[in-house]
Coordinates of C-alpha atoms in Angstrom, one line a residue:
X1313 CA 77.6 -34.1 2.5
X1314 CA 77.9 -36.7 5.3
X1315 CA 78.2 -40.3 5.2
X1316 CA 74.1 -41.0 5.8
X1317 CA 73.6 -38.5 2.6
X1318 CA 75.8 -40.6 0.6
X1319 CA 74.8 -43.9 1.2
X1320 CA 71.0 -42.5 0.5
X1321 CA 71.8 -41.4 -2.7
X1322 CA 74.0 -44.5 -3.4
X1323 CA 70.6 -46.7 -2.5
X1324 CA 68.2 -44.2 -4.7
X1325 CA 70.8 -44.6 -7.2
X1326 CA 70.6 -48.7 -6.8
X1327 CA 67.1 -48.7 -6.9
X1328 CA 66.4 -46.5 -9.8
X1329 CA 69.2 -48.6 -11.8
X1330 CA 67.4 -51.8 -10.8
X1331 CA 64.0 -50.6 -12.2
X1332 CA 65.7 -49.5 -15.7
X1333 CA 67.4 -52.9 -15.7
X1334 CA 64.1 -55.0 -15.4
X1335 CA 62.2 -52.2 -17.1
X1336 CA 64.5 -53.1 -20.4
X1337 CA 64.6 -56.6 -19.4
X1338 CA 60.8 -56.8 -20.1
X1339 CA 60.9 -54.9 -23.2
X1340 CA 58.4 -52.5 -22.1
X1341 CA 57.3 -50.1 -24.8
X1342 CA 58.1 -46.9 -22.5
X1343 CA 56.4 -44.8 -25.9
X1344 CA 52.7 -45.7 -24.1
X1345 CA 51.8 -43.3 -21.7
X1346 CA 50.5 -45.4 -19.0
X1347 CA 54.4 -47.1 -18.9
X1348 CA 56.2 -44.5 -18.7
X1349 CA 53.7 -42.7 -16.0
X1350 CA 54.3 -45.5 -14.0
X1351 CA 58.4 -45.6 -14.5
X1352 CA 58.3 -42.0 -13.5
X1353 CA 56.5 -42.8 -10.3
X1354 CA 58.7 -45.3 -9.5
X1355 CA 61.7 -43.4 -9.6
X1356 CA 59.8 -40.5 -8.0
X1357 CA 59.1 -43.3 -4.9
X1358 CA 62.4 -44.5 -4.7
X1359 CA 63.9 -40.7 -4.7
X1360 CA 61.1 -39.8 -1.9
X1361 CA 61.4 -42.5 0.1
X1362 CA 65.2 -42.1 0.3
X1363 CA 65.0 -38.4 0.9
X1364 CA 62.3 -39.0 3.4
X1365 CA 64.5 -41.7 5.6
X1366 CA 67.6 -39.5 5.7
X1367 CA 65.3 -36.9 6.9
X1368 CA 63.8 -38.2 10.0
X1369 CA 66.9 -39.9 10.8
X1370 CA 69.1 -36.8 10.7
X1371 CA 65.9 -35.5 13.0
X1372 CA 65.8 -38.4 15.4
X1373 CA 69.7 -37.5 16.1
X1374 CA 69.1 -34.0 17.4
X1375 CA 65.4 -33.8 18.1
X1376 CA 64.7 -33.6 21.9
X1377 CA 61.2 -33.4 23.7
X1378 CA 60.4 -30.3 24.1
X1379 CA 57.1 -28.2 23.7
X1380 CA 53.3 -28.1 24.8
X1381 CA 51.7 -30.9 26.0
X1382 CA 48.3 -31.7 25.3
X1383 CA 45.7 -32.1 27.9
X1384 CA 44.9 -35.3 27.1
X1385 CA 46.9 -38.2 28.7
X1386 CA 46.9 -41.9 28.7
X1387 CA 48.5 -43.6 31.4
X1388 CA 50.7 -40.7 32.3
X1389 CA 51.4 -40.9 28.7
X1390 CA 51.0 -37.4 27.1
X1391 CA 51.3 -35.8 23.8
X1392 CA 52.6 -33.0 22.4
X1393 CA 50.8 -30.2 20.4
X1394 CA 53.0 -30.2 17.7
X1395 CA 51.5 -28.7 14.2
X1396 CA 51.2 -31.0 11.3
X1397 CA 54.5 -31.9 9.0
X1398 CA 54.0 -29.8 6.1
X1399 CA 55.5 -32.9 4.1
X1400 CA 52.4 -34.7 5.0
X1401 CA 50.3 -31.2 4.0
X1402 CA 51.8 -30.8 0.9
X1403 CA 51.5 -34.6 0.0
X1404 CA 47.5 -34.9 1.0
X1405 CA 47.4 -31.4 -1.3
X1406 CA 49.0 -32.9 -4.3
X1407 CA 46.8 -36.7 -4.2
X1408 CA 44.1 -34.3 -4.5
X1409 CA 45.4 -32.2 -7.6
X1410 CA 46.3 -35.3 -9.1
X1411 CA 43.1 -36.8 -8.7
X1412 CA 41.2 -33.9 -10.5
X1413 CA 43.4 -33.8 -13.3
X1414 CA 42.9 -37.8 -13.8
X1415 CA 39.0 -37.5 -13.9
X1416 CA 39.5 -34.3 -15.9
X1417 CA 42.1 -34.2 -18.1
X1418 CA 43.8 -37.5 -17.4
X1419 CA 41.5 -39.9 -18.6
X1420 CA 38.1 -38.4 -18.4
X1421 CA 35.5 -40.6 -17.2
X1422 CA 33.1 -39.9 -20.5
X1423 CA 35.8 -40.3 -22.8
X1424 CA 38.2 -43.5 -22.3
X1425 CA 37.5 -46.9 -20.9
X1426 CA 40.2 -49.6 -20.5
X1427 CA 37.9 -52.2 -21.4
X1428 CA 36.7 -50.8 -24.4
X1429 CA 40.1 -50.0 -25.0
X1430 CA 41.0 -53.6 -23.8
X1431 CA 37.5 -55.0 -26.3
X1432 CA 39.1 -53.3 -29.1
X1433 CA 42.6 -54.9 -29.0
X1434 CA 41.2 -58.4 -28.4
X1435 CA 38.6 -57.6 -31.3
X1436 CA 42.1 -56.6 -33.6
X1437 CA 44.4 -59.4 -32.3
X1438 CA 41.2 -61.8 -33.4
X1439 CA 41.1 -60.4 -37.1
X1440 CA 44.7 -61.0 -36.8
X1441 CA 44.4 -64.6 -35.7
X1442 CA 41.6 -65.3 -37.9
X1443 CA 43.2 -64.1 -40.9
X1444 CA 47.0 -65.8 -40.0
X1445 CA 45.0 -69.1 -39.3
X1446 CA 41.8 -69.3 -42.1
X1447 CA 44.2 -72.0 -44.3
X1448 CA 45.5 -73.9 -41.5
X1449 CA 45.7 -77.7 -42.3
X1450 CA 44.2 -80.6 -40.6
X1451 CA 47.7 -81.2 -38.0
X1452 CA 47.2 -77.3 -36.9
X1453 CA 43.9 -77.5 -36.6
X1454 CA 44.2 -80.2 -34.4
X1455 CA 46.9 -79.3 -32.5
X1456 CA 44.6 -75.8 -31.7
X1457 CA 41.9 -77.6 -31.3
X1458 CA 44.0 -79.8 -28.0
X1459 CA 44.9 -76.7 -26.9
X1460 CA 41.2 -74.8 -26.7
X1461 CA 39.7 -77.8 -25.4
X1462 CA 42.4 -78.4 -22.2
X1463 CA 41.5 -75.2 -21.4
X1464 CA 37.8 -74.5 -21.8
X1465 CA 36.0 -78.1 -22.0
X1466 CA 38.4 -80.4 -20.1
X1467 CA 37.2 -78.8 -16.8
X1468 CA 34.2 -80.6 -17.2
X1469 CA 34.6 -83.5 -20.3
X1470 CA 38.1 -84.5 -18.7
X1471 CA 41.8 -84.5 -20.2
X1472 CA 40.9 -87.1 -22.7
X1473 CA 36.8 -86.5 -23.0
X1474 CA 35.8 -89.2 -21.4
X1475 CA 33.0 -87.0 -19.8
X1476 CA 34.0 -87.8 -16.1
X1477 CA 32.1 -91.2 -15.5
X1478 CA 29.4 -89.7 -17.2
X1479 CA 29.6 -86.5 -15.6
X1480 CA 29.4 -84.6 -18.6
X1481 CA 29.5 -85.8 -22.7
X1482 CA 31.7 -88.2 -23.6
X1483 CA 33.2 -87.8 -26.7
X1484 CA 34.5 -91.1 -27.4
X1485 CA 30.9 -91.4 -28.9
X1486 CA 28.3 -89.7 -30.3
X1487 CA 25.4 -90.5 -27.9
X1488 CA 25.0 -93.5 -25.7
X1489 CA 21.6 -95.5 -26.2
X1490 CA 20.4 -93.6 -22.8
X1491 CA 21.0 -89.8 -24.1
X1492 CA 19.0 -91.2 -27.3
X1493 CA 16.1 -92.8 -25.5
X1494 CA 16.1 -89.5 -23.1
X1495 CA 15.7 -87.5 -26.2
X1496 CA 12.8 -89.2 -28.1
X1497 CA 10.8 -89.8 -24.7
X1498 CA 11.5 -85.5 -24.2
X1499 CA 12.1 -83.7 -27.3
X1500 CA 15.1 -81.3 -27.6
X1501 CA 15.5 -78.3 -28.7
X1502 CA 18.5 -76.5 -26.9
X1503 CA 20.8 -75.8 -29.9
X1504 CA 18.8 -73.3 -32.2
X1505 CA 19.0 -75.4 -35.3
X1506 CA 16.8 -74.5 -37.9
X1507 CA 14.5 -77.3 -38.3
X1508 CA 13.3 -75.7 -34.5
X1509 CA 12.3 -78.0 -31.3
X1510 CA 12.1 -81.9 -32.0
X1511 CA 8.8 -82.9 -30.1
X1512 CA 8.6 -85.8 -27.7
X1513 CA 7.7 -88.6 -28.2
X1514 CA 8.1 -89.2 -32.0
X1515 CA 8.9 -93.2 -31.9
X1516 CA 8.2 -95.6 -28.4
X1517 CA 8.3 -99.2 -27.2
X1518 CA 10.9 -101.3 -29.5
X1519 CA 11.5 -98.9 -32.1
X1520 CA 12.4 -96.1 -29.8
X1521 CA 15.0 -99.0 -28.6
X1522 CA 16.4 -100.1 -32.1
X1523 CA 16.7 -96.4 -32.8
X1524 CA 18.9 -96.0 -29.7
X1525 CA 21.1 -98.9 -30.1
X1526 CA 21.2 -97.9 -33.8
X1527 CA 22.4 -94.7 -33.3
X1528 CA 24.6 -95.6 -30.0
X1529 CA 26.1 -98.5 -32.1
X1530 CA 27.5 -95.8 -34.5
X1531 CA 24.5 -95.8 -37.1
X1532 CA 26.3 -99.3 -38.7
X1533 CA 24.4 -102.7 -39.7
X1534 CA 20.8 -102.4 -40.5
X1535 CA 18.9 -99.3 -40.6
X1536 CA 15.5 -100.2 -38.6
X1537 CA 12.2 -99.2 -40.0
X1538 CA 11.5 -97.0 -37.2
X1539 CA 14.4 -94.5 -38.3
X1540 CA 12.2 -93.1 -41.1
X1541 CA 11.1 -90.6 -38.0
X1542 CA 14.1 -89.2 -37.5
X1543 CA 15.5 -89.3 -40.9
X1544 CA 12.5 -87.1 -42.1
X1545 CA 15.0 -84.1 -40.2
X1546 CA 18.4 -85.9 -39.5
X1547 CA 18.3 -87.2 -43.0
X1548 CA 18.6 -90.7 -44.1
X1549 CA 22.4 -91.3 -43.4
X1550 CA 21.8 -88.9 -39.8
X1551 CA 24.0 -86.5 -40.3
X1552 CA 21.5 -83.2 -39.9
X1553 CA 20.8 -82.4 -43.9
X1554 CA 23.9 -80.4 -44.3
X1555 CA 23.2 -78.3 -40.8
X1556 CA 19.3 -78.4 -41.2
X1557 CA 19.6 -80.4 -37.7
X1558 CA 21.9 -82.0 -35.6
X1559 CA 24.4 -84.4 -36.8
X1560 CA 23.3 -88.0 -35.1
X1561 CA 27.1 -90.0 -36.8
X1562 CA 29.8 -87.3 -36.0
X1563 CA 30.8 -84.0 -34.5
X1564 CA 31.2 -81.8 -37.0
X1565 CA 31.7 -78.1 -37.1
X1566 CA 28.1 -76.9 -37.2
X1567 CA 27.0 -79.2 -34.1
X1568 CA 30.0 -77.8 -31.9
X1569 CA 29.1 -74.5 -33.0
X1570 CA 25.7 -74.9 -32.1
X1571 CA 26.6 -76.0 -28.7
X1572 CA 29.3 -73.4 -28.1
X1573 CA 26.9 -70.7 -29.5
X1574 CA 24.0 -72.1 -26.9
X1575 CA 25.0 -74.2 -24.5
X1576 CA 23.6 -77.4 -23.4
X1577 CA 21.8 -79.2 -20.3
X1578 CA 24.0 -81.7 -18.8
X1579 CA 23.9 -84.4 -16.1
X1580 CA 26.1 -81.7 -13.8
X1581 CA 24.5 -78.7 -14.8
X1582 CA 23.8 -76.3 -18.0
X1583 CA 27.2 -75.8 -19.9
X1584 CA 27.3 -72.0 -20.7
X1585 CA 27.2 -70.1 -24.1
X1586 CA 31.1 -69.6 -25.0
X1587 CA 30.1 -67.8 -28.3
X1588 CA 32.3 -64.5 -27.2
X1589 CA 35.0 -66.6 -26.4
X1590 CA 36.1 -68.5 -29.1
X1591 CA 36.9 -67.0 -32.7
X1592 CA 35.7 -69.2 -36.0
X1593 CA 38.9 -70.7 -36.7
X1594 CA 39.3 -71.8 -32.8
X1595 CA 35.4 -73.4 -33.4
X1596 CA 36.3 -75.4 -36.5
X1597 CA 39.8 -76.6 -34.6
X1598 CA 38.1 -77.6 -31.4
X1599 CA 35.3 -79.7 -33.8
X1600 CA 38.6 -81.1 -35.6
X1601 CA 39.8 -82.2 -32.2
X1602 CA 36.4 -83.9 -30.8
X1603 CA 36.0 -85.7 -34.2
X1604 CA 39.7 -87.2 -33.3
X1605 CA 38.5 -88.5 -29.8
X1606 CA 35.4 -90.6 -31.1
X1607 CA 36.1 -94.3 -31.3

């Protein structure tokens, strides 16, 4: 064996001791196929590529030019008919073995999907969640909620849901007087609740106004007369007859459901369904956490 050969196996070695190491590091469950597919190939790399450098290094030392040239030249530039490596052969022959027995046998096409497989795990980690979580007190809920809504609603409502300068909702309130006047001069009926579409229209002139500032102001002070057309669904303290409609004092659970489940018109666009993407439990936290930004 000669020195090149020695040090070539001494870096395999290295290398195939530094992918254990991190491998272990990780904790990576070498028991599922796919892991330890890929720890074999990366020992079977490090090996080849070794084998493959000492090689064409040992070749490059006593390889002179000799043979056929080809009749083709570029420049005076000419080169030789020499055939194909048969390491390059044999490689091209084995990608393609390889490759049927991964559409065959492998993972056939018709019989395994990653993301059904990846749908099933996220459905069983949910069950998981939803079951570990279904007591959690008000402090967790809230602390969730934070969590779900830095990542998924800040984007738009801001850190602290201010809405943006009235980019988007701002939950430091339930509706200014402007989103209330915009909704009695043009109906609603974007969240699916089961009183159905509220039809334009239903109060104008000064009583659509005190009904704004009424409701902007927090629904405190002195119900006006006019409310009586909105209380006939809202009810007569506003808060949706128990999820009949929406809730015109608070955010509670079933109006952020509603909205998460169909999305809502805004001033910067429509704000997508996020049904698929939030579990129950992560609903009822995020409705905990909106409640604790109104003023």
């Amino acid at each position: 064996m000669n020195a090149l050969m020695a040090k070539g196996l001494l870096f395999a070695a290295v290398l195939i001791g530094a992918t254990i190491y991190v491998v272990k590091s990780m904790n990576i469950d070498l028991s599922d196929p796919i892991n330890m597919i890929t720890m074999i190939g990366a020992i079977a790399i490090a090996v080849l590529t070794v084998g493959v450098s000492i090689k064409y290094i040992n070749q490059m030392k006593t390889d002179t030019a000799s043979g056929e040239l080809a009749d083709e030249n570029w420049d005076g530039i000419g080169e030789y008919k020499n055939e194909l490596p048969s390491g390059w052969a044999f490689s091209f022959l084995g990608t393609l073995i390889w490759a049927l027995w991964y559409w065959t046998m492998g993972y056939p096409v018709n019989a395994f999907s990653q993301i059904g497989q990846w749908n099933e795990e996220v459905k069983a980690y949910n069950q998981k969640f939803e079951e570990t979580h279904k007591n959690a007190d008000a402090a967790t809920l809230q602390e969730m909620g934070e969590s779900v809504f830095l990542v998924q609603c800040a984007p738009c409502h801001g850190t602290t849901g201010d809405g943006l300068s009235g980019k988007a909702q701002d939950f430091g309130s339930r509706m200014s007087k402007e989103q209330v006047l915009y909704t009695i001069k043009n109906g609603s009926n974007q969240l699916g609740y089961q009183m159905g579409a509220m039809p334009p229209m239903m109060a104008q002139g000064k009583d659509a106004e005190d009904i704004a500032a009424y409701i902007a102001g927090g629904m405190k002070g002195e119900q006006p007369a006019a409310f009586a057309a909105c209380a006939s669904c809202h009810g007569p303290d506003g808060k949706g007859m128990n999820g009949m409609a929406p809730n015109l004092a608070a955010y509670d659970n079933t109006l952020v459901s509603h909205v998460i489940e169909h999305g809502k018109k805004g001033k910067i666009g429509r704000m997508p369904s996020f049904k698929t993407m939030l579990t129950p439990v992560q609903q009822k936290a995020l409705a905990v956490y909106i409640q604790s930004l109104s003023k």
